[in-house]
mmCIF file of C-alpha atoms in Angstrom:
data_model
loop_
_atom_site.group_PDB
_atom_site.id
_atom_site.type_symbol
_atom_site.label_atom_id
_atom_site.label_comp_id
_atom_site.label_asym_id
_atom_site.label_seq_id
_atom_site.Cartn_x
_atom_site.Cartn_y
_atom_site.Cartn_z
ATOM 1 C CA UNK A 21 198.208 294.854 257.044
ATOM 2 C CA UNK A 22 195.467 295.019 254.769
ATOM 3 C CA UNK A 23 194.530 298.489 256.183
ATOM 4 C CA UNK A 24 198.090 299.482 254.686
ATOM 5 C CA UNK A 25 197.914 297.767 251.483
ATOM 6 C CA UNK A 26 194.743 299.307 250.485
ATOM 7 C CA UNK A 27 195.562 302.875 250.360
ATOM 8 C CA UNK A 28 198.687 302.414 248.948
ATOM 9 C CA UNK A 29 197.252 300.210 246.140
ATOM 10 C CA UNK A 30 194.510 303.576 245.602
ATOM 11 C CA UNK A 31 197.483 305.521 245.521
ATOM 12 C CA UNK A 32 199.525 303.947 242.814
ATOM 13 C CA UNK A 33 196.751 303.544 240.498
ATOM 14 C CA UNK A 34 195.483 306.975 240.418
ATOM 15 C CA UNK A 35 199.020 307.885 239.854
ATOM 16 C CA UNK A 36 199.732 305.756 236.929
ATOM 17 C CA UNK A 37 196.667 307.303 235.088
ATOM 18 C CA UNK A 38 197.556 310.853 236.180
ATOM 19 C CA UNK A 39 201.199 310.649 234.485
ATOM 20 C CA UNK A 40 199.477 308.513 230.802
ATOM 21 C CA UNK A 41 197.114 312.243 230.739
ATOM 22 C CA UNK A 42 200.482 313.907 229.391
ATOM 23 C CA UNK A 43 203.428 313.034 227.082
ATOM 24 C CA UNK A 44 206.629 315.020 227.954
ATOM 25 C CA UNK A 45 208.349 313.165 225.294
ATOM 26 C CA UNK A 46 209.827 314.592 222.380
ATOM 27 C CA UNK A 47 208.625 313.328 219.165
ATOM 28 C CA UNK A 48 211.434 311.736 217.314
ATOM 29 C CA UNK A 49 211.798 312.533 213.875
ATOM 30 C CA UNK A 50 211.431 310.137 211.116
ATOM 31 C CA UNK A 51 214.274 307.985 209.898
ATOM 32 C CA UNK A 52 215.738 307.302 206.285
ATOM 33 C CA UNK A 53 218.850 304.830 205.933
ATOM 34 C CA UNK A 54 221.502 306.641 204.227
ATOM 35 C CA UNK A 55 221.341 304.372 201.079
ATOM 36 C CA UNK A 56 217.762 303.769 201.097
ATOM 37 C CA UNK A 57 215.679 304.800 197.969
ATOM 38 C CA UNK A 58 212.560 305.634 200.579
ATOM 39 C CA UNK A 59 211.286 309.194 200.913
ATOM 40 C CA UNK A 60 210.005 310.430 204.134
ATOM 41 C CA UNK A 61 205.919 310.844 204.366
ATOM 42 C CA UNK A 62 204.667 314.087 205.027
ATOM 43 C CA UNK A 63 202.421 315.279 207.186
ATOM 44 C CA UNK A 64 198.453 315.342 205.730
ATOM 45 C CA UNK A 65 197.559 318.523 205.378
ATOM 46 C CA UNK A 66 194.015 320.045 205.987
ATOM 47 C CA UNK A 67 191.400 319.989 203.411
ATOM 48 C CA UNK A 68 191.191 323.303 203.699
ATOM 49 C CA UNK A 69 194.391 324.542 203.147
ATOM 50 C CA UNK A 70 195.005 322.354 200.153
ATOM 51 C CA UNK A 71 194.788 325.102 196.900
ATOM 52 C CA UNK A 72 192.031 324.059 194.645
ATOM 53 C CA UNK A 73 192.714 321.104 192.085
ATOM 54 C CA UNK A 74 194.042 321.883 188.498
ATOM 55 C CA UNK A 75 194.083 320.152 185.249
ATOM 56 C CA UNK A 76 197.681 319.211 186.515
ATOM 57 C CA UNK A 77 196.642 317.696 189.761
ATOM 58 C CA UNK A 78 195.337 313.985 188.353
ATOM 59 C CA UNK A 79 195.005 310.519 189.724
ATOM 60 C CA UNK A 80 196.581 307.482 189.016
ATOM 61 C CA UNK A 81 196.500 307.387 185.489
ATOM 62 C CA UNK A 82 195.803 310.887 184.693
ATOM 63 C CA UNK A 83 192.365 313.126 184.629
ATOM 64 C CA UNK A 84 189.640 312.880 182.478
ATOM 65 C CA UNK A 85 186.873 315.862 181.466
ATOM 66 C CA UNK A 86 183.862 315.684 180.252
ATOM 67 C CA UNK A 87 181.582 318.815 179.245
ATOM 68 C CA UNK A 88 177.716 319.116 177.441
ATOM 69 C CA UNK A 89 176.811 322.110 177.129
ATOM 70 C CA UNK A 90 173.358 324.137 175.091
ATOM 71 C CA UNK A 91 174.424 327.654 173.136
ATOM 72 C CA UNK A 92 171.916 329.591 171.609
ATOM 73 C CA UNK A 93 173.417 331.927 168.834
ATOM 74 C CA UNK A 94 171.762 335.053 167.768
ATOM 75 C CA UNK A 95 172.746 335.229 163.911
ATOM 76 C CA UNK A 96 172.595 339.122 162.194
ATOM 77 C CA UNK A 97 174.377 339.058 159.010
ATOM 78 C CA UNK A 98 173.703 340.216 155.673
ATOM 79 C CA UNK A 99 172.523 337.248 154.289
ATOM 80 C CA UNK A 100 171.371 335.685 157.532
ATOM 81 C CA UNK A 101 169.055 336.434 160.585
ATOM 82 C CA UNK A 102 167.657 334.199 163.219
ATOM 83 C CA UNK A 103 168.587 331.856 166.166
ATOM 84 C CA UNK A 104 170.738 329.395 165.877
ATOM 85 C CA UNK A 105 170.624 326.632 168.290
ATOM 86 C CA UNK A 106 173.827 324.797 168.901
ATOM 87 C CA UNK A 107 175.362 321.529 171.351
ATOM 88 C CA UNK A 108 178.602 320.698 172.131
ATOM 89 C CA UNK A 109 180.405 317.954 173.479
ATOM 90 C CA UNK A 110 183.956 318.207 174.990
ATOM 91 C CA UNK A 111 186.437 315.697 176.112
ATOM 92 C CA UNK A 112 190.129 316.069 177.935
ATOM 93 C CA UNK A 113 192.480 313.195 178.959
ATOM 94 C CA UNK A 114 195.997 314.601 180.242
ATOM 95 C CA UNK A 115 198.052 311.452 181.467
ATOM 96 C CA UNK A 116 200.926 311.460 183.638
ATOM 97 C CA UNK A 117 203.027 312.207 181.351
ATOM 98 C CA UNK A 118 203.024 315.446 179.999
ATOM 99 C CA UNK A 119 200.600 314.275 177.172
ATOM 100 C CA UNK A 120 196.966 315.729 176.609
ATOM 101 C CA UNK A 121 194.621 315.460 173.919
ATOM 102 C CA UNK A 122 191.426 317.226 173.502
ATOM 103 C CA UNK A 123 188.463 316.136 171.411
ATOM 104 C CA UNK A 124 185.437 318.269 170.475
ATOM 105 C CA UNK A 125 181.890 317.901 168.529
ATOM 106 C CA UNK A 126 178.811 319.979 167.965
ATOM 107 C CA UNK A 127 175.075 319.743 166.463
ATOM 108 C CA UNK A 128 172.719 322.377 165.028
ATOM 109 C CA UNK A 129 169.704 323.432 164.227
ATOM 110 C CA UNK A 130 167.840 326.007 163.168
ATOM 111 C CA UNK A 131 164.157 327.188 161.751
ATOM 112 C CA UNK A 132 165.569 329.940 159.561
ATOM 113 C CA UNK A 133 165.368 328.957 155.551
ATOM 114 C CA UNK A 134 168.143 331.624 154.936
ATOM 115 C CA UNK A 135 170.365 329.140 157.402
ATOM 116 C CA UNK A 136 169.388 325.442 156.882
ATOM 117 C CA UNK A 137 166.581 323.661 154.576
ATOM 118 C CA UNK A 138 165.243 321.643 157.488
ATOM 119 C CA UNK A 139 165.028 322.439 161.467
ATOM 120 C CA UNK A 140 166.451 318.716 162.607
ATOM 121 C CA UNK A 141 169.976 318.792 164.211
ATOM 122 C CA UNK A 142 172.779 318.244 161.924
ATOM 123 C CA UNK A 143 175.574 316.962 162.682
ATOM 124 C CA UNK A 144 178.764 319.240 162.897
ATOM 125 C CA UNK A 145 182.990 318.728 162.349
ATOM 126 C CA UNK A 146 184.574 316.793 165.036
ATOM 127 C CA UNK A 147 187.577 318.243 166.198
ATOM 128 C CA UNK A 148 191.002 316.335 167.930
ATOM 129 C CA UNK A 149 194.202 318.275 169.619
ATOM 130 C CA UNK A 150 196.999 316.196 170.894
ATOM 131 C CA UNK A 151 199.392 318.216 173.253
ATOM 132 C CA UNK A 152 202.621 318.659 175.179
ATOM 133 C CA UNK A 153 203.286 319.571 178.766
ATOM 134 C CA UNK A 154 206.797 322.072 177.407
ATOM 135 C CA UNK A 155 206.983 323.901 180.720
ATOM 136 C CA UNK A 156 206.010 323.342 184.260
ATOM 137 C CA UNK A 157 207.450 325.363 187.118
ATOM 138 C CA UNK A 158 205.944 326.091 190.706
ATOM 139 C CA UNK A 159 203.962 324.967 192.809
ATOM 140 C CA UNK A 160 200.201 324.241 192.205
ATOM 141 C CA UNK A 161 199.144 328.128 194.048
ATOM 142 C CA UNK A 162 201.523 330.173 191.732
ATOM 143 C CA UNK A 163 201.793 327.619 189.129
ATOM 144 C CA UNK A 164 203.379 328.758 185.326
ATOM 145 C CA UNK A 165 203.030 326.358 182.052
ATOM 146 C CA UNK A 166 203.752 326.287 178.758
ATOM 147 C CA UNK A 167 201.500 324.317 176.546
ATOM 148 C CA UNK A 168 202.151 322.943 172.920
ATOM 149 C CA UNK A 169 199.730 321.637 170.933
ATOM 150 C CA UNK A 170 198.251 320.131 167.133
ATOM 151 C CA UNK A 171 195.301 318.628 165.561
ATOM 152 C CA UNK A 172 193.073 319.392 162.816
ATOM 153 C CA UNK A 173 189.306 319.830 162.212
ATOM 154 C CA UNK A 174 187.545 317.165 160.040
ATOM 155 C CA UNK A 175 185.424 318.167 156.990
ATOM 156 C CA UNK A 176 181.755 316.610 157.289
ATOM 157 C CA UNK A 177 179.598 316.423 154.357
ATOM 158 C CA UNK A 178 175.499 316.537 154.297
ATOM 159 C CA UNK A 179 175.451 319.258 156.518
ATOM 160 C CA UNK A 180 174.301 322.894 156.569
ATOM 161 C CA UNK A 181 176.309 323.896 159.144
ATOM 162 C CA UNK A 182 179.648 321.866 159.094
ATOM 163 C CA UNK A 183 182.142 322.522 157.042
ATOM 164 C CA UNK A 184 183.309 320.239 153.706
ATOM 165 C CA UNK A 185 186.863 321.405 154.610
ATOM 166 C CA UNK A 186 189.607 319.847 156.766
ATOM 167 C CA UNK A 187 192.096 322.305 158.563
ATOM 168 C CA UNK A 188 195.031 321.579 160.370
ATOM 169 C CA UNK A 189 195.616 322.913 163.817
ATOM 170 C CA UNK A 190 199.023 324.616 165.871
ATOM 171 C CA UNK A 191 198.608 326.127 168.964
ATOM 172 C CA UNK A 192 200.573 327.378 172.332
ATOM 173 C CA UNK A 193 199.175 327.803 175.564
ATOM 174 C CA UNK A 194 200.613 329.697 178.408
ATOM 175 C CA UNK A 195 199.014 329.690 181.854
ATOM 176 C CA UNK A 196 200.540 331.980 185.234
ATOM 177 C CA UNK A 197 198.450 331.161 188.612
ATOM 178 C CA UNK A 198 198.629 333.448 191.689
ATOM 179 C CA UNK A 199 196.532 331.627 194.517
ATOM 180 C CA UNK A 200 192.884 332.004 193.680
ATOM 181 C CA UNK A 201 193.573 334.352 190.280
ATOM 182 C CA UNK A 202 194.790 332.818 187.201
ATOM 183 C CA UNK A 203 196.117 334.396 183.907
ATOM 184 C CA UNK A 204 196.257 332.645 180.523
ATOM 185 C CA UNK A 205 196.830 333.242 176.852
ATOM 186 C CA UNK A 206 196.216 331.215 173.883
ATOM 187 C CA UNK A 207 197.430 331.133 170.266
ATOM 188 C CA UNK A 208 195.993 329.180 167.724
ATOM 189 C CA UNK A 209 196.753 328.783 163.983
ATOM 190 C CA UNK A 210 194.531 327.409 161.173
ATOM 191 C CA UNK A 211 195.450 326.531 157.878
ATOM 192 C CA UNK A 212 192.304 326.047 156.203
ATOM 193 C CA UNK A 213 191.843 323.268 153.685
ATOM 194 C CA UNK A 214 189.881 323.827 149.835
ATOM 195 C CA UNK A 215 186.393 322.966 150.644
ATOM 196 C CA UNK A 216 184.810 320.156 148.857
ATOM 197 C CA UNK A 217 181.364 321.414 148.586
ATOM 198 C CA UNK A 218 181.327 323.635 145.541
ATOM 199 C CA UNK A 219 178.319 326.443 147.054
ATOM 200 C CA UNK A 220 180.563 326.990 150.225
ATOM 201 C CA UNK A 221 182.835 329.377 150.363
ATOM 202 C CA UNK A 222 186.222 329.645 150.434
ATOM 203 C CA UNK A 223 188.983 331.140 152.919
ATOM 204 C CA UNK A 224 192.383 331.708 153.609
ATOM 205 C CA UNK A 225 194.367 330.323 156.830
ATOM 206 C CA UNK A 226 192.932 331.889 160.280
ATOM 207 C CA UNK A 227 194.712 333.110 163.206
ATOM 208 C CA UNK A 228 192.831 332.933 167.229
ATOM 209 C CA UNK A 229 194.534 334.873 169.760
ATOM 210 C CA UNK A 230 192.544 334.822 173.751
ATOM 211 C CA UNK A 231 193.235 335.805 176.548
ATOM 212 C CA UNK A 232 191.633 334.308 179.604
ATOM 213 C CA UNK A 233 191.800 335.696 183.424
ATOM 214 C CA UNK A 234 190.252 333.125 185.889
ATOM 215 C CA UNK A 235 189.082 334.117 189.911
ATOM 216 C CA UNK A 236 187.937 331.200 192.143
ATOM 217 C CA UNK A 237 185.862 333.197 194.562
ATOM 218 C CA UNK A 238 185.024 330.072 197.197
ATOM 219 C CA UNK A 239 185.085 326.223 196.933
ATOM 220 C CA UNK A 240 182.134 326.081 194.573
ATOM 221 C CA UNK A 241 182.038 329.352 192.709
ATOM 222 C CA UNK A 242 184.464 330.740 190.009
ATOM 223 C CA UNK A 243 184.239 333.349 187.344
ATOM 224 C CA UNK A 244 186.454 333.706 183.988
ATOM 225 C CA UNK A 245 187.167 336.387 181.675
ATOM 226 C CA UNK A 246 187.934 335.450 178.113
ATOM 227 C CA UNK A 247 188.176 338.412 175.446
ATOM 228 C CA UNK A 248 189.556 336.821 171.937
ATOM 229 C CA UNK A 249 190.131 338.350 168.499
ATOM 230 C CA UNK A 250 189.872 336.101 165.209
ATOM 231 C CA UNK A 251 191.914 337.586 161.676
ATOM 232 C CA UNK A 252 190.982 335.327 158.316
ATOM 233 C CA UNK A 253 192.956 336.116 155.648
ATOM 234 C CA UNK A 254 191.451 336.465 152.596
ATOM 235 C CA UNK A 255 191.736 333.744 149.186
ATOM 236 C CA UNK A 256 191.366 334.489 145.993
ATOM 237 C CA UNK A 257 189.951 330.975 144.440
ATOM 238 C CA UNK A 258 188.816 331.985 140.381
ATOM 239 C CA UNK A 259 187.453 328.083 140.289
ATOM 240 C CA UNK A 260 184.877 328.641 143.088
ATOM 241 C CA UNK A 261 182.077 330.405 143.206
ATOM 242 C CA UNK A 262 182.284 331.741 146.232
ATOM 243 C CA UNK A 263 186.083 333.307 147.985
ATOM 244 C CA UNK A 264 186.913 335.086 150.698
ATOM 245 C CA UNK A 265 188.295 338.454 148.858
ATOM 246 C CA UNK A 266 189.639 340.345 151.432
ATOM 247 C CA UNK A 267 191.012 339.621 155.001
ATOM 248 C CA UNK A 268 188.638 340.036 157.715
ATOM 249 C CA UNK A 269 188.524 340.067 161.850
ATOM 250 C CA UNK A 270 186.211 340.540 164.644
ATOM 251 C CA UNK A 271 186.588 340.494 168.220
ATOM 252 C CA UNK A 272 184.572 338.653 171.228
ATOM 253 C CA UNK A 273 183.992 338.667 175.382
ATOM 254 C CA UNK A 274 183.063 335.699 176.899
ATOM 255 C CA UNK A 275 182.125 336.118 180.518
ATOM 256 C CA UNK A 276 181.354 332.479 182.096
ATOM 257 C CA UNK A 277 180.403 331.707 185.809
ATOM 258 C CA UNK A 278 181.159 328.005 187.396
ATOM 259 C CA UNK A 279 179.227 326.603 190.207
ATOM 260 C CA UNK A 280 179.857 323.700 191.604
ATOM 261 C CA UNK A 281 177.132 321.022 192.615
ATOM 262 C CA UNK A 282 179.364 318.480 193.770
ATOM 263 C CA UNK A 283 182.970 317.577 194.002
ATOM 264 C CA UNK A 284 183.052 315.991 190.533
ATOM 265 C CA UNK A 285 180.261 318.003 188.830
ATOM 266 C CA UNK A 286 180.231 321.245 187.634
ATOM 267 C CA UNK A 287 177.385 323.851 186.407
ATOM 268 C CA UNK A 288 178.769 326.513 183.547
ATOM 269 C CA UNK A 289 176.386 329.790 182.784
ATOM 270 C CA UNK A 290 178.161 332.211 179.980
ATOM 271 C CA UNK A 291 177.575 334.336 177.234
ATOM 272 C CA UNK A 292 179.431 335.600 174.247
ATOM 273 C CA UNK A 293 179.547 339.377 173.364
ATOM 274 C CA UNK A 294 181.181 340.569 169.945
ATOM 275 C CA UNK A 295 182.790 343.742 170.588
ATOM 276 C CA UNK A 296 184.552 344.043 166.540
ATOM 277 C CA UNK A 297 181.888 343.612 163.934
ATOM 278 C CA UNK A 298 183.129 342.297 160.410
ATOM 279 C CA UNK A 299 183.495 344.377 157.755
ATOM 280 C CA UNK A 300 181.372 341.659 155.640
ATOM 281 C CA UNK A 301 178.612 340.069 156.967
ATOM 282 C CA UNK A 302 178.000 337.362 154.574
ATOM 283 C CA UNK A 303 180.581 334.921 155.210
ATOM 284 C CA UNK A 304 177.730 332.365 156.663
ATOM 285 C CA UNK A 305 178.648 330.036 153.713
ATOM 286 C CA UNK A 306 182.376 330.055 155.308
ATOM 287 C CA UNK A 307 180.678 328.007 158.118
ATOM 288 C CA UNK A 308 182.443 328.674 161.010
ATOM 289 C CA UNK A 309 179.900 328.075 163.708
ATOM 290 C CA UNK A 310 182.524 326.775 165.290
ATOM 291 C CA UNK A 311 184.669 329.420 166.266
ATOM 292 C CA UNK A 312 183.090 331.932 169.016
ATOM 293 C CA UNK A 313 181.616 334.973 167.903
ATOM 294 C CA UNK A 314 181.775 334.529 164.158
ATOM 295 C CA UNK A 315 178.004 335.216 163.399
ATOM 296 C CA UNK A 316 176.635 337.559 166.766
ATOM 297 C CA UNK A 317 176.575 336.484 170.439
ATOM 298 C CA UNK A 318 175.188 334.078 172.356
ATOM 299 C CA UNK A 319 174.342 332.568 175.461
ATOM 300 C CA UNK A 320 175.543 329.357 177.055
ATOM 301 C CA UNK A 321 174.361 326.793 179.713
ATOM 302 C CA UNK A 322 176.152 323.176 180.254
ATOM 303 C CA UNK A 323 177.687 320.785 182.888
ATOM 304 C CA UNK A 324 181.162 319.557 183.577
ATOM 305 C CA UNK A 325 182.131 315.996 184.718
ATOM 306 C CA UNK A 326 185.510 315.911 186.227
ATOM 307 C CA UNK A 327 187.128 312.267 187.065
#
C-alpha cells in the first residue's frame, strides 16, 4: 500500500504548485456603493511617465520657493560707469487655494564714487505680491492659467541704491504648457510714488511687459527665454530738483539655464542682454536697480530650494 500512496502523494504536490505558477482569473474591477461618497484609487503610475512638477503641483499645504542668487551689473550711463554688484532673495508660497504671494529683497554694492559713497552692501526695497489663481484648465502636460496679482514696493531710506519711493503694483500672468515647452506672458503696472529723498529723481508710473518661453530638455536640465520691454512715462515735478522730462523705454533678453542637483535643489546660470538703449542715460538717480536691464546687462548665478 505504501508503494501506492507514495507516488500518488509526489503526484499531487507537484501538481498543486504547477497550477499556483499561473492565474487564469480575471481581475475584478473595483467596487463603489452607489451612494457612497468614496472615489475609486487609481493605478500608480511610473515615475517616469509622470510630467515634470509645476508651481501648481504642491503638497499638503501648498509649495514653498526659495531662491539666492549673485548678479553682477555692468553700469554705462552718462553719469555712471562701473560694476555693480547685486543679491537677491526670493520667496513663493502658493496654498491650496488659489492664493500666492511672492516676496522679494536685494543688497548692493559697489566701488564706483559716481554710484555709492562707500563699497559696503546696502540694503535695497523689499518687495510683496499677493495673487489669484483666475483660470486653471488642463491637465498638468498642456496646462493654461490665468494669473492675477497686487503688491507694492516699499521705499527704504539711507541707501544709495534703494529707492525713497513706495509704488503700488497690478499685474496679470498668463501661462500655456505643451509637454516639455512652456509659453508665458506677463504684464505689470507701476504707479510710482513722490520720492522722499529730495536729490533723487523723480518719475512717472511704469509699464513691464515679458514674455517668457520655457524647454525642459531632461529631468535635470531646462532652459528659458525671457525678452521684456520697460516704458516710464515721464513727470514733470517744478518742486524737485530732479524729473523725469520725457517718457523713456528700453528693451532686455534674459537667457537662463536650470540644472538640477537634486530633487529639491536647483542651480540657475543667466545673463541679461539690453537690446533698446535709452534715449537718456542718466536716470541712475531714478534708482531702479531693481527692474532688469535698466542700467546695462549682467550676469547671474544662484540656487533654488523647492519644498
Amino acid at each position: 500500500m505504501k508503494s501506492i500512496y507514495l507516488p500518488l502523494l509526489i503526484t499531487l504536490f507537484f501538481c498543486q504548485n504547477a497550477i499556483a505558477l499561473v492565474d487564469y482569473s480575471e481581475e475584478s474591477p473595483s467596487f463603489t456603493p452607489k451612494n457612497s461618497r468614496a472615489k475609486r484609487i487609481p493605478k500608480r503610475k511610473s515615475i517616469a511617465s509622470l510630467p515634470a512638477p509645476t508651481k501648481s503641483s504642491s503638497g499638503p499645504s501648498g509649495m514653498f520657493e526659495l531662491s539666492t542668487d549673485y548678479e553682477s551689473i555692468n553700469v554705462q550711463s552718462d553719469t555712471a560707469v562701473g560694476k555693480v554688484s547685486k543679491l537677491n532673495f526670493d520667496g513663493y508660497f502658493e496654498t491650496n487655494y488659489n492664493l500666492f504671494l511672492d516676496l522679494s529683497f536685494w543688497t548692493a554694492s559697489s566701488e564706483q564714487i559716481a554710484i555709492a559713497d562707500q563699497s559696503d552692501y546696502q540694503k535695497g526695497n523689499p518687495v510683496a505680491k499677493m495673487g489669484f489663481n483666475f483660470f486653471r484648465h488642463g491637465a498638468v502636460s498642456e496646462m493654461s492659467s490665468i494669473d492675477i496679482f497686487g503688491g507694492a514696493s516699499f521705499g527704504a531710506k539711507n541707501s544709495n541704491f534703494a529707492t525713497s519711493r513706495t509704488d503700488k503694483i497690478f499685474g496679470v500672468t498668463s501661462s500655456k504648457r505643451f509637454m516639455q515647452f512652456v509659453f508665458g506672458m506677463q504684464y505689470e503696472y507701476r504707479i510710482t510714488g513722490a520720492p522722499k529723498d529730495s536729490v533723487e529723481m523723480g518719475i512717472g508710473n511704469m509699464q513691464l511687459l515679458s514674455a517668457t518661453l520655457g524647454w525642459q530638455v531632461s529631468r535635470d536640465i531646462s532652459f528659458f527665454l525671457e525678452g521684456g520691454t520697460v516704458k516710464i512715462a515721464g513727470k514733470n515735478d517744478a518742486d524737485r530738483e530732479l524729473s523725469l522730462g520725457e517718457k523713456v523705454s528700453f528693451g532686455y533678453v534674459n537667457p537662463e539655464l536650470q540644472l538640477g542637483i537634486s530633487p529639491s535643489v536647483q542651480l540657475s546660470l543667466g545673463a541679461i542682454f539690453r537690446t533698446k538703449r535709452l534715449r537718456q542715460e542718466n536716470i541712475v538717480a531714478a534708482k531702479l536697480w531693481d527692474v532688469k536691464g535698466s542700467y546695462g546687462s549682467s550676469i547671474i548665478a544662484g540656487l533654488k530650494l523647492s519644498i
